[in-house]
Amino acid sequence: MATGGSSSSSNVPSGGAAGGGAGSGKLPMVPVGSIECLRKRCRQLRVLIHVNDHRKAVVVLHAGEDGKPDHVLVQNVSPEGEASVQSTYRIDVSGETPESQAEMLNDWYTSFRMDTTGVLYDSDQNVIYGVPRGHPGGDVPRSLAILPPAPKKNQHGKAPATESNSSLVEEPLLLVQTDQPAAIGKRKKFTFPDQRKRVKTMTKKDLESYFHITQKSTAHIGLSIGTTALKNLCRANDLPRWPYRQIASLDNKFNNNLKKQITGWNLGKAVQGVTKAFKLRKEKEEFYQKILSSMPEQLQGIDEIVNSLPEADDDIDIEDDEDNDDVIEDNDDDNSDEN
């Protein structure tokens, strides 16, 4: 299977083993009727589910009664509406060495990972690729570990700071580290001696890279400019509202219910869960595209904004609590829509 979108249309049986290595290319593939194993006491050892615009592919390594790898079931399903519906094959691996068995699964895994347009679930790592939290272009695997429920909000509508589960998000939200001084008290002072130079060289891509974090964090930590400068820059370029909240809302649809559906032993529901994750990815990509298409290719109003900025000695921005953009990840099963 080659890289990119063109690879995604190839069928798993014919191109399952990347590079034609020790996998499906050397062992006979017997057509069967179902991806679900009908043998008694047969259990799944490893599951790979790959979904993209062209097809869904499922590879399952099963163990026999003795607990050792016995056979692999491979299924390729075309999207609804296309002529080719599905093809399912069985590969006997009971006579293969453990190294050959592992190599076969790793060949499929590598082949799926080469397709950057899809979503891949690997039960061995308990992660899913293609749906990172934050910017949709990243290749950071997303953990499928079940998180505890979000803390209950107090009478002011805010969750207790000491009980926030935001630290449980494994993927880093900030792309860079800051050299700003530590906060003193509730009000934080940030200095930006070179913000005029930074604003002059700023591009549309710079803004896009930080859409998934708050506007204050983007300005102070990500771009190292004042909040006012960033807001003026957004207004001048058809971005009246910072999109962090909408992106966080999309991220929070990937909740505990969806994780349980993907990681459960019901293979049909797992495929449905990965398919839903792929739809969430597409939804986020379309949202980013909508925002970027409304903005000019070259940022406007740079000179006016630079001229309005204070002198270097006065480039101080004070952060307060008036604009709280924090969004807590929703992992409460009771408040989530089940598939």
Short mmCIF file of N, CA and C in Angstrom, two decimals, residues 116-192:
data_model
loop_
_atom_site.label_atom_id
_atom_site.label_comp_id
_atom_site.label_asym_id
_atom_site.label_seq_id
_atom_site.Cartn_x
_atom_site.Cartn_y
_atom_site.Cartn_z
N THR A 116 -2.07 8.71 5.75
CA THR A 116 -2.30 9.82 6.68
C THR A 116 -3.69 10.40 6.56
N THR A 117 -4.52 9.86 5.68
CA THR A 117 -5.87 10.40 5.50
C THR A 117 -6.91 9.66 6.33
N GLY A 118 -6.52 8.56 7.00
CA GLY A 118 -7.49 7.74 7.70
C GLY A 118 -7.29 7.72 9.20
N VAL A 119 -8.06 6.84 9.85
CA VAL A 119 -8.01 6.64 11.30
C VAL A 119 -7.68 5.18 11.56
N LEU A 120 -6.75 4.94 12.47
CA LEU A 120 -6.30 3.58 12.77
C LEU A 120 -6.40 3.30 14.26
N TYR A 121 -7.07 2.18 14.60
CA TYR A 121 -7.12 1.69 15.98
C TYR A 121 -6.24 0.46 16.11
N ASP A 122 -5.39 0.45 17.15
CA ASP A 122 -4.51 -0.68 17.43
C ASP A 122 -4.75 -1.12 18.87
N SER A 123 -5.31 -2.32 19.04
CA SER A 123 -5.63 -2.79 20.39
C SER A 123 -4.39 -3.07 21.21
N ASP A 124 -3.27 -3.38 20.54
CA ASP A 124 -2.03 -3.65 21.27
C ASP A 124 -1.56 -2.43 22.06
N GLN A 125 -1.68 -1.25 21.46
CA GLN A 125 -1.24 -0.02 22.11
C GLN A 125 -2.36 0.69 22.83
N ASN A 126 -3.61 0.25 22.59
CA ASN A 126 -4.80 0.90 23.15
C ASN A 126 -4.83 2.39 22.80
N VAL A 127 -4.52 2.68 21.53
CA VAL A 127 -4.54 4.06 21.04
C VAL A 127 -5.24 4.09 19.69
N ILE A 128 -5.57 5.29 19.27
CA ILE A 128 -6.14 5.50 17.94
C ILE A 128 -5.40 6.65 17.28
N TYR A 129 -5.03 6.46 16.03
CA TYR A 129 -4.31 7.48 15.27
C TYR A 129 -5.28 8.20 14.33
N GLY A 130 -5.00 9.47 14.07
CA GLY A 130 -5.80 10.22 13.11
C GLY A 130 -6.82 11.15 13.71
N VAL A 131 -7.02 11.09 15.02
CA VAL A 131 -7.97 12.00 15.68
C VAL A 131 -7.31 12.64 16.90
N PRO A 132 -6.20 13.36 16.71
CA PRO A 132 -5.53 13.98 17.85
C PRO A 132 -6.37 15.07 18.47
N ARG A 133 -6.17 15.31 19.72
CA ARG A 133 -6.86 16.41 20.39
C ARG A 133 -6.18 17.71 19.95
N GLY A 134 -6.98 18.67 19.52
CA GLY A 134 -6.42 19.94 19.06
C GLY A 134 -6.37 20.00 17.55
N HIS A 135 -5.24 20.44 17.02
CA HIS A 135 -5.09 20.62 15.58
C HIS A 135 -5.25 19.29 14.86
N PRO A 136 -6.08 19.21 13.81
CA PRO A 136 -6.34 17.93 13.14
C PRO A 136 -5.17 17.41 12.33
N GLY A 137 -4.15 18.22 12.08
CA GLY A 137 -3.05 17.79 11.25
C GLY A 137 -1.98 17.01 11.97
N GLY A 138 -2.09 16.86 13.27
CA GLY A 138 -1.04 16.18 14.02
C GLY A 138 -1.12 14.67 13.89
N ASP A 139 -0.03 13.99 14.24
CA ASP A 139 0.04 12.53 14.17
C ASP A 139 0.24 11.95 15.56
N VAL A 140 -0.23 12.65 16.57
CA VAL A 140 -0.08 12.19 17.94
C VAL A 140 -1.15 11.15 18.24
N PRO A 141 -0.77 9.94 18.72
CA PRO A 141 -1.79 8.93 19.04
C PRO A 141 -2.64 9.38 20.22
N ARG A 142 -3.91 9.05 20.16
CA ARG A 142 -4.83 9.43 21.24
C ARG A 142 -5.14 8.21 22.09
N SER A 143 -4.90 8.34 23.38
CA SER A 143 -5.12 7.22 24.28
C SER A 143 -6.60 6.89 24.39
N LEU A 144 -6.90 5.59 24.52
CA LEU A 144 -8.28 5.15 24.70
C LEU A 144 -8.56 4.75 26.14
N ALA A 145 -7.69 5.17 27.04
CA ALA A 145 -7.91 4.92 28.46
C ALA A 145 -9.15 5.68 28.93
N ILE A 146 -9.95 5.06 29.76
CA ILE A 146 -11.18 5.67 30.25
C ILE A 146 -10.83 6.68 31.34
N LEU A 147 -11.28 7.91 31.16
CA LEU A 147 -11.00 8.97 32.13
C LEU A 147 -12.13 9.05 33.16
N PRO A 148 -11.83 9.50 34.37
CA PRO A 148 -12.88 9.67 35.38
C PRO A 148 -13.85 10.77 34.96
N PRO A 149 -15.07 10.76 35.50
CA PRO A 149 -16.05 11.80 35.13
C PRO A 149 -15.53 13.19 35.45
N ALA A 150 -15.97 14.16 34.67
CA ALA A 150 -15.58 15.54 34.92
C ALA A 150 -16.13 15.99 36.27
N PRO A 151 -15.41 16.84 37.00
CA PRO A 151 -15.89 17.29 38.32
C PRO A 151 -17.16 18.10 38.18
N LYS A 152 -18.00 17.99 39.19
CA LYS A 152 -19.25 18.74 39.20
C LYS A 152 -18.97 20.24 39.36
N LYS A 153 -19.77 21.03 38.66
CA LYS A 153 -19.60 22.48 38.75
C LYS A 153 -20.24 23.02 40.01
N ASN A 154 -19.66 24.10 40.55
CA ASN A 154 -20.20 24.71 41.75
C ASN A 154 -21.34 25.66 41.41
N GLN A 155 -21.80 26.41 42.39
CA GLN A 155 -22.95 27.29 42.18
C GLN A 155 -22.65 28.42 41.21
N HIS A 156 -21.38 28.70 40.96
CA HIS A 156 -21.00 29.75 40.01
C HIS A 156 -20.81 29.20 38.60
N GLY A 157 -21.07 27.91 38.41
CA GLY A 157 -20.96 27.32 37.09
C GLY A 157 -19.54 26.93 36.71
N LYS A 158 -18.64 26.87 37.69
CA LYS A 158 -17.25 26.51 37.41
C LYS A 158 -16.87 25.26 38.20
N ALA A 159 -16.00 24.44 37.62
CA ALA A 159 -15.51 23.26 38.31
C ALA A 159 -14.41 23.66 39.28
N PRO A 160 -14.32 22.99 40.43
CA PRO A 160 -13.23 23.29 41.37
C PRO A 160 -11.88 23.13 40.71
N ALA A 161 -11.02 24.12 40.90
CA ALA A 161 -9.71 24.10 40.24
C ALA A 161 -8.86 22.94 40.69
N THR A 162 -8.99 22.53 41.96
CA THR A 162 -8.16 21.47 42.48
C THR A 162 -8.58 20.09 41.98
N GLU A 163 -9.79 20.00 41.41
CA GLU A 163 -10.28 18.70 40.97
C GLU A 163 -10.38 18.60 39.46
N SER A 164 -9.88 19.60 38.77
CA SER A 164 -10.00 19.60 37.31
C SER A 164 -9.28 18.42 36.69
N ASN A 165 -9.90 17.80 35.69
CA ASN A 165 -9.27 16.67 35.02
C ASN A 165 -8.56 17.07 33.76
N SER A 166 -8.31 18.38 33.59
CA SER A 166 -7.64 18.83 32.38
C SER A 166 -6.21 18.29 32.29
N SER A 167 -5.60 17.97 33.45
CA SER A 167 -4.25 17.45 33.43
C SER A 167 -4.19 16.01 32.93
N LEU A 168 -5.37 15.37 32.84
CA LEU A 168 -5.39 13.99 32.39
C LEU A 168 -5.33 13.87 30.88
N VAL A 169 -5.46 14.98 30.17
CA VAL A 169 -5.34 14.94 28.71
C VAL A 169 -3.88 14.67 28.36
N GLU A 170 -3.63 13.58 27.67
CA GLU A 170 -2.26 13.16 27.46
C GLU A 170 -1.54 13.97 26.40
N GLU A 171 -2.28 14.42 25.37
CA GLU A 171 -1.63 15.14 24.29
C GLU A 171 -1.34 16.58 24.73
N PRO A 172 -0.15 17.09 24.46
CA PRO A 172 0.18 18.47 24.81
C PRO A 172 -0.66 19.45 24.00
N LEU A 173 -1.22 20.46 24.68
CA LEU A 173 -2.04 21.43 23.99
C LEU A 173 -1.22 22.59 23.46
N LEU A 174 -0.09 22.90 24.13
CA LEU A 174 0.75 23.99 23.68
C LEU A 174 1.86 23.45 22.79
N LEU A 175 2.14 24.18 21.72
CA LEU A 175 3.15 23.72 20.78
C LEU A 175 4.55 24.19 21.15
N VAL A 176 4.65 25.25 21.96
CA VAL A 176 5.95 25.77 22.36
C VAL A 176 5.94 26.06 23.85
N GLN A 177 7.12 26.21 24.41
CA GLN A 177 7.25 26.59 25.80
C GLN A 177 7.47 28.09 25.90
N THR A 178 7.21 28.64 27.08
CA THR A 178 7.32 30.08 27.27
C THR A 178 8.50 30.43 28.18
N ASP A 179 9.04 31.63 27.97
CA ASP A 179 10.09 32.10 28.87
C ASP A 179 9.56 33.25 29.73
N GLN A 180 8.23 33.38 29.80
CA GLN A 180 7.65 34.45 30.59
C GLN A 180 7.87 34.19 32.08
N PRO A 181 7.98 35.23 32.89
CA PRO A 181 8.18 35.06 34.33
C PRO A 181 6.97 34.42 34.99
N ALA A 182 7.21 33.83 36.14
CA ALA A 182 6.13 33.17 36.87
C ALA A 182 5.09 34.18 37.31
N ALA A 183 3.84 33.71 37.44
CA ALA A 183 2.74 34.59 37.82
C ALA A 183 2.87 34.97 39.29
N ILE A 184 2.48 36.20 39.60
CA ILE A 184 2.50 36.69 40.98
C ILE A 184 1.07 37.05 41.35
N GLY A 185 0.50 36.28 42.30
CA GLY A 185 -0.87 36.55 42.69
C GLY A 185 -1.85 36.15 41.60
N LYS A 186 -2.99 36.79 41.56
CA LYS A 186 -4.02 36.46 40.59
C LYS A 186 -3.78 37.13 39.25
N ARG A 187 -3.08 38.25 39.26
CA ARG A 187 -2.85 38.99 38.02
C ARG A 187 -1.45 38.70 37.52
N LYS A 188 -1.35 38.32 36.26
CA LYS A 188 -0.08 37.91 35.69
C LYS A 188 0.41 38.96 34.72
N LYS A 189 1.66 39.36 34.87
CA LYS A 189 2.25 40.34 33.97
C LYS A 189 3.17 39.65 32.97
N PHE A 190 2.95 39.94 31.70
CA PHE A 190 3.76 39.37 30.63
C PHE A 190 4.42 40.52 29.88
N THR A 191 5.70 40.39 29.61
CA THR A 191 6.40 41.42 28.85
C THR A 191 6.72 40.91 27.45
N PHE A 192 6.57 41.79 26.46
CA PHE A 192 6.78 41.41 25.06
C PHE A 192 7.66 42.45 24.38
#
